[in-house]
């Protein structure tokens, strides 16, 4: 943009140059040199700005990297993983390094089980191929040498455990190994310890708990996405019918309510909140199935367990601090960590987090931390977008929340435009889509493109190949960078 003309400044300069006397001429020369230096500095800054923007000159919606000011929100990504997800994790990190425009400003903690996993992941990351100049057929020439985000840290859970867990049964202090905790307390409590230990340890304003099977599929800003979500955060819930609610799901909710001293009767027996889909940060994915958890880098020690395969959950440091400080009147000497290990059943950390926010909204009217959250019911919201019939594609499936399989609505004939509208209206740019065979390829690609999906959970290989192919197909249009604040 051309700078506005300032007549007073121009006349002053002219007067200086025409004034009699050596001093005046000296001042004029100084002003001239100062002006020249200022112009050169501006030109250098503009050149740097162009370098940052070069990837995105095809769109006017670009928002540059956040200024390094003390008022900028502190963001962190927390990713629990293990050797069984090594390749998925490495591919995910590469996609972020290649496509997330501000990922090198954001600390990432990958929480692993022992030092052997840390060394395994480190070696694999060092061997990873770089982005190249056309990752997924985007212009990635300015990040061509990137292989993973610069602020990625591989953490041994043993090293970040809170002091109250330093003597937990199952720890191997000699080898700094935590796999024994998994065997002693089960998968769900172990995963909670991984996520909450990192959430408690580090300073941040907002963070994401992420699964290691994600994939960035277009350029986007992580900071802008998170910032926009917290302007209007939403916790989703649904009313589970008896035929859909399994004993497993009831065990999760009962134990989670018990962690904050409540029962599910207080919220309603049909209440299900593993729907943590949020504006901008997308649908929580939970799949209930059978998997193999390996406890050694070679995979030689495995046992079968029901897996909760989650993708992403936004968390707020103020809420985490409040939750971990909670003491119950029935057991005032028990800490949160005590309750986590002693509570029977399957307390799932995001269910506890969601229920806690719901509870605090009722108990602390006027608290700015909790007042900003809205609690919406899925069934009522989709009705506003003519998707009630399409929702039947999911509603008869047992053992799953509605938003956990929301992508299945694309099976409904004629529903694509309304699904896109719902997704963009709620700014759900991160989506679960772990099966590319649920409908035809053209419908899936049109949804991902038109709904401006930035990141997906996909344990089914091949969707990234589809994105790369679509980039070469001029008829489908350009998959441009999205601005999270404009939809």
Coordinates of C-alpha atoms in Angstrom, one line a residue:
X1 CA 0.0 0.0 0.0
X2 CA 1.3 3.5 -0.9
X3 CA 2.1 5.7 2.1
X4 CA -0.2 8.8 2.4
X5 CA 1.2 12.2 1.4
X6 CA 2.1 14.5 4.3
X7 CA 2.3 18.1 3.1
X8 CA 3.7 19.5 6.4
X9 CA 6.6 17.0 6.4
X10 CA 7.3 17.8 2.7
X11 CA 7.4 21.5 3.4
X12 CA 9.6 21.1 6.3
X13 CA 12.1 19.1 4.3
X14 CA 12.0 21.6 1.5
X15 CA 12.6 24.5 3.9
X16 CA 15.6 22.7 5.4
X17 CA 17.2 22.1 2.1
X18 CA 16.7 25.8 1.0
X19 CA 17.6 27.4 4.3
X20 CA 20.8 29.5 4.3
X21 CA 23.8 28.4 6.4
X22 CA 26.0 25.4 6.7
X23 CA 24.1 24.0 9.7
X24 CA 20.8 24.0 7.9
X25 CA 22.4 22.2 5.0
X26 CA 24.0 19.7 7.3
X27 CA 20.7 19.0 8.9
X28 CA 19.2 18.6 5.4
X29 CA 21.9 16.0 4.5
X30 CA 21.2 14.2 7.8
X31 CA 17.5 14.1 7.1
X32 CA 18.2 12.9 3.5
X33 CA 20.5 10.1 4.8
X34 CA 18.0 9.1 7.5
X35 CA 15.2 9.0 5.0
X36 CA 17.4 6.8 2.7
X37 CA 18.2 4.4 5.5
X38 CA 14.6 4.2 6.6
X39 CA 13.5 3.4 3.0
X40 CA 16.1 0.7 2.8
X41 CA 15.0 -0.9 6.0
X42 CA 11.4 -0.8 4.9
X43 CA 12.4 -2.4 1.6
X44 CA 14.3 -5.2 3.5
X45 CA 11.3 -5.8 5.7
X46 CA 9.0 -5.9 2.7
X47 CA 11.3 -8.3 0.9
X48 CA 11.3 -10.6 4.0
X49 CA 7.5 -10.3 4.2
X50 CA 7.3 -11.3 0.5
X51 CA 9.4 -14.3 1.3
X52 CA 7.0 -15.3 4.0
X53 CA 4.1 -14.7 1.7
X54 CA 5.5 -16.2 -1.4
X55 CA 3.8 -19.5 -0.8
X56 CA 0.4 -17.9 -0.5
X57 CA 0.3 -15.2 -3.1
X58 CA -2.6 -17.0 -4.8
X59 CA -4.9 -15.9 -1.9
X60 CA -5.8 -12.5 -0.4
X61 CA -6.8 -14.1 2.9
X62 CA -3.3 -14.6 4.1
X63 CA -2.5 -13.8 7.7
X64 CA 1.2 -13.7 8.4
X65 CA 3.1 -15.3 11.3
X66 CA 2.1 -13.9 14.7
X67 CA 4.2 -11.0 15.9
X68 CA 6.6 -11.9 18.7
X69 CA 4.9 -9.8 21.3
X70 CA 4.6 -10.5 25.0
X71 CA 0.8 -10.4 24.6
X72 CA 0.7 -13.2 22.1
X73 CA -1.0 -16.4 23.4
X74 CA 1.3 -19.2 24.4
X75 CA 0.4 -22.3 22.4
X76 CA 1.6 -25.8 22.8
X77 CA 0.9 -29.2 21.1
X78 CA 1.0 -32.3 23.3
X79 CA 1.1 -35.7 21.5
X80 CA 1.3 -38.9 23.4
X81 CA 2.7 -41.7 21.2
X82 CA 4.5 -45.0 21.3
X83 CA 6.6 -47.2 19.0
X84 CA 3.5 -48.7 17.3
X85 CA 2.6 -45.3 15.8
X86 CA 6.2 -44.3 14.9
X87 CA 5.6 -44.1 11.1
X88 CA 2.3 -42.3 11.5
X89 CA 3.9 -39.8 13.9
X90 CA 6.8 -39.1 11.6
X91 CA 4.5 -38.5 8.6
X92 CA 2.3 -36.2 10.7
X93 CA 5.3 -34.1 11.8
X94 CA 6.5 -33.8 8.3
X95 CA 3.1 -32.6 7.1
X96 CA 3.0 -30.0 9.8
X97 CA 6.6 -28.9 8.9
X98 CA 5.6 -28.5 5.3
X99 CA 2.1 -27.0 5.5
X100 CA 1.5 -25.4 8.9
X101 CA 2.7 -21.8 8.3
X102 CA 3.6 -21.0 11.9
X103 CA 4.5 -24.4 13.3
X104 CA 8.1 -23.4 14.0
X105 CA 6.8 -20.9 16.6
X106 CA 4.9 -23.5 18.5
X107 CA 6.5 -26.0 21.1
X108 CA 5.5 -29.6 20.6
X109 CA 5.9 -32.2 23.3
X110 CA 5.8 -35.8 22.1
X111 CA 5.3 -37.9 25.2
X112 CA 6.9 -41.4 25.0
X113 CA 7.1 -44.3 27.3
X114 CA 10.8 -44.8 27.9
X115 CA 14.2 -43.8 26.7
X116 CA 14.3 -46.5 24.1
X117 CA 11.3 -45.0 22.4
X118 CA 12.9 -41.5 22.6
X119 CA 16.0 -42.8 20.8
X120 CA 14.0 -44.8 18.3
X121 CA 11.8 -41.7 17.4
X122 CA 14.9 -39.5 17.2
X123 CA 16.7 -41.8 14.9
X124 CA 13.7 -42.1 12.6
X125 CA 13.2 -38.3 12.5
X126 CA 16.8 -37.8 11.6
X127 CA 16.3 -40.2 8.6
X128 CA 13.1 -38.5 7.4
X129 CA 13.1 -37.1 3.9
X130 CA 12.6 -33.3 3.6
X131 CA 9.5 -31.6 2.3
X132 CA 10.9 -30.8 -1.1
X133 CA 9.5 -28.0 -3.2
X134 CA 6.1 -29.6 -3.9
X135 CA 4.8 -31.5 -0.9
X136 CA 1.4 -32.8 -1.8
X137 CA 1.9 -30.7 -4.9
X138 CA 1.8 -27.4 -3.0
X139 CA 4.5 -24.9 -3.6
X140 CA 6.7 -25.7 -0.5
X141 CA 10.0 -24.4 -2.0
X142 CA 10.6 -22.1 1.0
X143 CA 10.4 -25.0 3.4
X144 CA 12.0 -27.5 1.1
X145 CA 14.6 -28.7 3.6
X146 CA 12.2 -29.1 6.6
X147 CA 11.7 -32.6 7.9
X148 CA 9.9 -31.9 11.2
X149 CA 8.9 -28.9 13.3
X150 CA 11.9 -27.1 14.9
X151 CA 10.4 -26.9 18.4
X152 CA 9.5 -30.6 18.5
X153 CA 10.8 -32.2 21.8
X154 CA 10.7 -36.0 22.4
X155 CA 9.9 -36.4 26.1
X156 CA 10.3 -39.5 28.2
X157 CA 7.2 -39.6 30.4
X158 CA 9.5 -40.7 33.3
X159 CA 11.2 -37.3 33.2
X160 CA 8.0 -35.2 33.3
X161 CA 5.9 -37.1 35.8
X162 CA 4.6 -34.8 38.6
X163 CA 6.3 -35.3 42.0
X164 CA 3.1 -37.0 43.3
X165 CA 3.6 -39.8 40.8
X166 CA 7.3 -40.3 41.3
X167 CA 6.8 -43.4 43.3
X168 CA 3.9 -44.9 41.3
X169 CA 3.9 -48.6 41.2
X170 CA 5.2 -49.9 37.9
X171 CA 8.0 -47.3 37.4
X172 CA 11.5 -48.7 36.6
X173 CA 13.8 -46.1 38.2
X174 CA 16.9 -47.8 36.9
X175 CA 16.0 -47.6 33.2
X176 CA 13.6 -44.6 33.6
X177 CA 10.8 -46.7 32.0
X178 CA 7.1 -46.2 32.6
X179 CA 5.7 -49.2 30.7
X180 CA 5.1 -50.9 34.0
X181 CA 2.6 -48.2 34.9
X182 CA 0.6 -49.2 31.7
X183 CA 0.6 -52.8 32.8
X184 CA -0.3 -51.9 36.4
X185 CA -3.1 -49.3 35.8
X186 CA -4.3 -50.0 32.3
X187 CA -4.2 -48.2 29.0
X188 CA -6.7 -45.4 29.8
X189 CA -5.2 -44.2 33.0
X190 CA -1.8 -44.5 31.5
X191 CA -2.8 -42.3 28.5
X192 CA -4.3 -39.8 31.0
X193 CA -1.1 -39.7 32.9
X194 CA 0.8 -39.0 29.7
X195 CA -1.5 -36.2 28.6
X196 CA -2.0 -34.6 32.0
X197 CA 1.7 -34.8 33.0
X198 CA 2.7 -32.7 30.0
X199 CA -0.4 -30.4 30.5
X200 CA 0.6 -29.8 34.1
X201 CA 4.3 -29.3 33.6
X202 CA 4.5 -26.7 30.9
X203 CA 3.4 -23.0 30.7
X204 CA 0.9 -22.1 27.9
X205 CA -2.4 -20.4 27.5
X206 CA -3.9 -23.0 25.2
X207 CA -2.8 -26.4 24.1
X208 CA -4.0 -29.3 21.9
X209 CA -3.8 -32.9 22.9
X210 CA -3.3 -34.6 19.5
X211 CA -3.1 -38.1 18.3
X212 CA -0.1 -39.1 16.3
X213 CA -2.1 -40.2 13.3
X214 CA -3.0 -36.8 12.0
X215 CA -2.2 -35.3 8.6
X216 CA -2.1 -31.7 7.5
X217 CA -3.6 -31.5 4.0
X218 CA -3.4 -27.8 3.2
X219 CA -1.5 -24.6 4.4
X220 CA -3.0 -23.2 7.6
X221 CA -2.0 -21.2 10.7
X222 CA -2.2 -23.2 14.0
X223 CA -2.1 -20.1 16.1
X224 CA -4.9 -18.4 14.2
X225 CA -7.0 -21.5 14.3
X226 CA -6.6 -21.9 18.1
X227 CA -7.1 -18.2 18.7
X228 CA -10.3 -18.1 16.8
X229 CA -11.7 -21.2 18.6
X230 CA -11.2 -19.6 22.0
X231 CA -13.2 -16.6 21.0
X232 CA -16.3 -18.8 21.0
X233 CA -15.5 -22.3 22.5
X234 CA -18.0 -25.1 22.3
X235 CA -18.3 -28.4 24.1
X236 CA -20.6 -30.8 22.3
X237 CA -22.8 -33.4 23.8
X238 CA -25.4 -35.9 22.6
X239 CA -28.2 -37.9 24.1
X240 CA -27.2 -41.6 23.7
X241 CA -30.1 -43.9 23.2
X242 CA -30.1 -47.3 25.1
X243 CA -29.3 -49.2 21.9
X244 CA -26.3 -47.1 21.1
X245 CA -24.8 -46.7 24.6
X246 CA -22.6 -49.7 25.5
X247 CA -21.4 -50.9 28.9
X248 CA -17.9 -49.6 27.9
X249 CA -19.3 -46.1 27.3
X250 CA -21.1 -46.1 30.6
X251 CA -18.0 -47.1 32.4
X252 CA -16.1 -44.2 30.8
X253 CA -18.7 -41.6 31.9
X254 CA -19.3 -43.1 35.4
X255 CA -15.6 -43.1 36.2
X256 CA -15.1 -39.6 34.7
X257 CA -18.0 -38.1 36.7
X258 CA -16.6 -39.8 39.8
X259 CA -13.3 -38.0 39.3
X260 CA -15.0 -34.7 40.1
X261 CA -17.2 -36.1 42.9
X262 CA -20.4 -36.4 40.8
X263 CA -22.5 -39.2 39.3
X264 CA -23.9 -39.4 35.8
X265 CA -27.4 -39.2 37.3
X266 CA -26.7 -35.5 37.9
X267 CA -26.0 -34.9 34.3
X268 CA -28.4 -37.5 32.9
X269 CA -27.9 -41.1 32.0
X270 CA -28.0 -40.4 28.3
X271 CA -25.4 -37.7 28.5
X272 CA -22.4 -38.4 26.4
X273 CA -19.6 -35.8 26.0
X274 CA -16.9 -37.6 24.1
X275 CA -18.2 -35.4 21.3
X276 CA -15.6 -32.8 22.0
X277 CA -15.9 -31.2 18.7
X278 CA -15.0 -27.5 18.9
X279 CA -15.3 -24.6 16.6
X280 CA -12.3 -24.5 14.5
X281 CA -10.6 -27.5 16.1
X282 CA -12.9 -30.1 14.8
X283 CA -14.4 -33.3 15.7
X284 CA -13.0 -35.4 18.4
X285 CA -12.5 -38.9 17.1
X286 CA -13.0 -41.9 19.3
X287 CA -12.9 -45.4 17.8
X288 CA -13.6 -48.4 19.9
X289 CA -11.8 -51.5 18.7
X290 CA -9.2 -54.0 19.4
X291 CA -5.5 -53.2 19.0
X292 CA -2.1 -54.3 20.1
X293 CA -0.1 -52.2 22.5
X294 CA 3.6 -53.0 22.2
X295 CA 5.9 -52.5 25.2
X296 CA 9.2 -52.8 23.4
X297 CA 10.8 -51.2 20.3
X298 CA 10.8 -54.5 18.6
X299 CA 7.2 -55.2 19.2
X300 CA 8.0 -58.5 20.9
X301 CA 5.9 -57.8 24.0
X302 CA 2.4 -57.0 23.0
X303 CA -1.0 -57.4 24.6
X304 CA -4.4 -56.8 23.3
X305 CA -6.5 -53.9 24.6
X306 CA -9.5 -51.9 23.5
X307 CA -8.1 -48.7 22.1
X308 CA -9.5 -45.2 22.2
X309 CA -8.0 -43.6 19.2
X310 CA -8.4 -39.9 19.7
X311 CA -7.3 -37.0 17.5
X312 CA -7.4 -33.6 19.1
X313 CA -8.7 -31.9 22.2
X314 CA -8.2 -28.2 22.9
X315 CA -7.3 -27.5 26.6
X316 CA -6.9 -24.3 28.5
X317 CA -4.1 -24.0 31.1
X318 CA -6.4 -22.2 33.6
X319 CA -8.9 -25.0 33.5
X320 CA -6.2 -27.7 33.8
X321 CA -4.8 -25.9 36.9
X322 CA -8.3 -25.7 38.4
X323 CA -9.1 -29.3 37.7
X324 CA -5.8 -30.7 39.1
X325 CA -6.3 -28.6 42.3
X326 CA -9.8 -30.0 42.9
X327 CA -10.2 -31.7 46.3
X328 CA -13.4 -33.5 47.1
X329 CA -15.3 -33.1 50.4
X330 CA -15.6 -36.9 50.6
X331 CA -11.8 -37.3 50.4
X332 CA -10.1 -34.0 51.1
X333 CA -6.6 -35.5 51.4
X334 CA -6.7 -37.1 48.0
X335 CA -5.1 -35.3 45.1
X336 CA -6.3 -35.5 41.5
X337 CA -3.5 -38.0 40.9
X338 CA -4.6 -40.2 43.8
X339 CA -8.1 -40.3 42.5
X340 CA -7.0 -41.1 39.0
X341 CA -5.1 -44.2 40.1
X342 CA -7.7 -45.3 42.7
X343 CA -11.0 -44.6 40.8
X344 CA -12.5 -47.9 39.5
X345 CA -13.5 -48.0 35.9
X346 CA -12.2 -46.1 32.9
X347 CA -11.8 -42.3 33.7
X348 CA -11.0 -40.7 30.3
X349 CA -9.2 -37.4 30.7
X350 CA -11.2 -35.4 28.1
X351 CA -14.5 -36.6 29.6
X352 CA -13.4 -35.4 33.0
X353 CA -12.2 -32.1 31.5
X354 CA -15.6 -31.6 29.7
X355 CA -17.7 -32.5 32.7
X356 CA -15.6 -30.2 34.9
X357 CA -16.2 -27.2 32.6
X358 CA -20.0 -28.1 32.6
X359 CA -19.9 -28.3 36.4
X360 CA -18.0 -25.0 36.8
X361 CA -20.4 -23.2 34.5
X362 CA -23.2 -24.1 36.9
X363 CA -21.3 -23.4 40.1
X364 CA -19.3 -20.3 39.3
X365 CA -21.6 -17.9 37.4
X366 CA -19.7 -14.9 36.2
X367 CA -16.3 -16.6 36.0
X368 CA -14.8 -15.4 32.7
X369 CA -12.9 -18.7 32.3
X370 CA -16.0 -20.8 32.2
X371 CA -18.7 -18.3 31.0
X372 CA -17.2 -18.2 27.5
X373 CA -17.9 -21.9 26.9
X374 CA -21.2 -23.0 25.2
X375 CA -22.5 -26.5 25.6
X376 CA -24.5 -27.6 22.5
X377 CA -26.4 -30.7 21.7
X378 CA -25.4 -32.3 18.4
X379 CA -28.9 -33.4 17.5
X380 CA -30.4 -29.9 17.8
X381 CA -27.6 -28.2 15.9
X382 CA -27.6 -30.5 12.9
X383 CA -31.4 -30.0 12.6
X384 CA -30.7 -26.3 11.8
X385 CA -28.8 -27.4 8.7
X386 CA -31.3 -29.9 7.3
X387 CA -29.2 -32.9 8.4
X388 CA -31.5 -34.7 10.7
X389 CA -32.2 -37.4 8.1
X390 CA -28.5 -37.7 7.2
X391 CA -27.6 -38.1 10.8
X392 CA -29.3 -41.5 10.7
X393 CA -26.2 -42.7 8.9
X394 CA -24.5 -42.6 12.3
X395 CA -27.3 -42.6 14.9
X396 CA -28.0 -46.3 14.7
X397 CA -24.4 -47.3 15.2
X398 CA -23.7 -48.6 18.7
X399 CA -20.6 -47.6 20.7
X400 CA -20.0 -44.2 19.1
X401 CA -20.9 -40.6 19.5
X402 CA -22.6 -38.7 16.7
X403 CA -19.7 -36.4 15.9
X404 CA -17.2 -39.2 16.1
X405 CA -18.5 -40.5 12.8
X406 CA -19.9 -37.3 11.4
X407 CA -18.1 -37.8 8.1
X408 CA -20.5 -40.7 7.4
X409 CA -23.3 -38.1 6.8
X410 CA -21.7 -37.7 3.3
X411 CA -23.2 -41.0 2.4
X412 CA -26.7 -39.4 2.4
X413 CA -27.7 -38.5 -1.1
X414 CA -27.8 -34.7 -1.6
X415 CA -26.3 -34.0 1.9
X416 CA -22.9 -32.8 0.8
X417 CA -23.7 -29.0 0.6
X418 CA -25.4 -29.0 4.0
X419 CA -22.5 -30.9 5.6
X420 CA -20.1 -28.4 4.1
X421 CA -22.2 -25.5 5.4
X422 CA -22.4 -27.0 8.9
X423 CA -18.7 -27.6 9.0
X424 CA -17.7 -24.1 7.8
X425 CA -20.3 -22.4 10.0
X426 CA -18.9 -24.1 13.0
X427 CA -15.3 -23.6 11.7
X428 CA -14.5 -27.3 12.0
X429 CA -11.3 -27.3 10.1
X430 CA -9.8 -30.4 11.8
X431 CA -11.8 -33.5 10.9
X432 CA -11.7 -37.2 11.7
X433 CA -11.8 -39.4 8.5
X434 CA -10.2 -42.7 9.2
X435 CA -11.8 -44.6 6.3
X436 CA -11.7 -43.4 2.7
X437 CA -14.0 -46.2 1.5
X438 CA -17.2 -45.0 3.1
X439 CA -18.3 -43.1 0.0
X440 CA -17.0 -42.2 -3.4
X441 CA -13.6 -40.4 -3.9
X442 CA -15.2 -37.3 -5.6
X443 CA -17.5 -36.6 -2.7
X444 CA -14.7 -36.9 -0.1
X445 CA -12.4 -34.6 -2.0
X446 CA -15.1 -32.0 -2.7
X447 CA -16.0 -32.0 1.0
X448 CA -12.4 -31.6 2.1
X449 CA -11.8 -28.8 -0.4
X450 CA -15.1 -26.9 0.0
X451 CA -15.2 -27.2 3.8
X452 CA -11.6 -25.9 4.0
X453 CA -10.5 -28.9 6.0
X454 CA -6.9 -28.2 7.1
X455 CA -6.0 -31.4 9.0
X456 CA -7.5 -34.9 9.3
X457 CA -7.0 -38.0 11.3
X458 CA -6.5 -40.8 8.9
X459 CA -5.1 -44.2 9.9
X460 CA -6.2 -45.4 6.4
X461 CA -3.3 -44.6 4.0
X462 CA -4.0 -43.0 0.6
X463 CA -5.9 -39.8 1.4
X464 CA -2.7 -37.8 1.1
X465 CA -2.2 -39.3 -2.4
X466 CA -5.7 -38.1 -3.3
X467 CA -4.9 -34.6 -2.1
X468 CA -1.7 -34.5 -4.3
X469 CA -3.7 -35.8 -7.3
X470 CA -6.4 -33.2 -6.7
X471 CA -3.8 -30.4 -6.8
X472 CA -2.9 -31.4 -10.3
X473 CA -6.5 -31.5 -11.4
X474 CA -7.3 -27.9 -12.6
X475 CA -11.0 -28.7 -12.8
X476 CA -11.4 -29.0 -9.1
X477 CA -9.8 -25.6 -8.4
X478 CA -7.0 -24.6 -6.2
X479 CA -6.8 -25.8 -2.6
X480 CA -5.9 -22.4 -1.1
X481 CA -4.7 -21.5 2.3
X482 CA -7.5 -20.8 4.7
X483 CA -8.0 -17.9 7.0
X484 CA -9.6 -19.2 10.2
X485 CA -11.0 -15.8 11.2
X486 CA -13.0 -15.0 8.1
X487 CA -15.5 -18.0 7.7

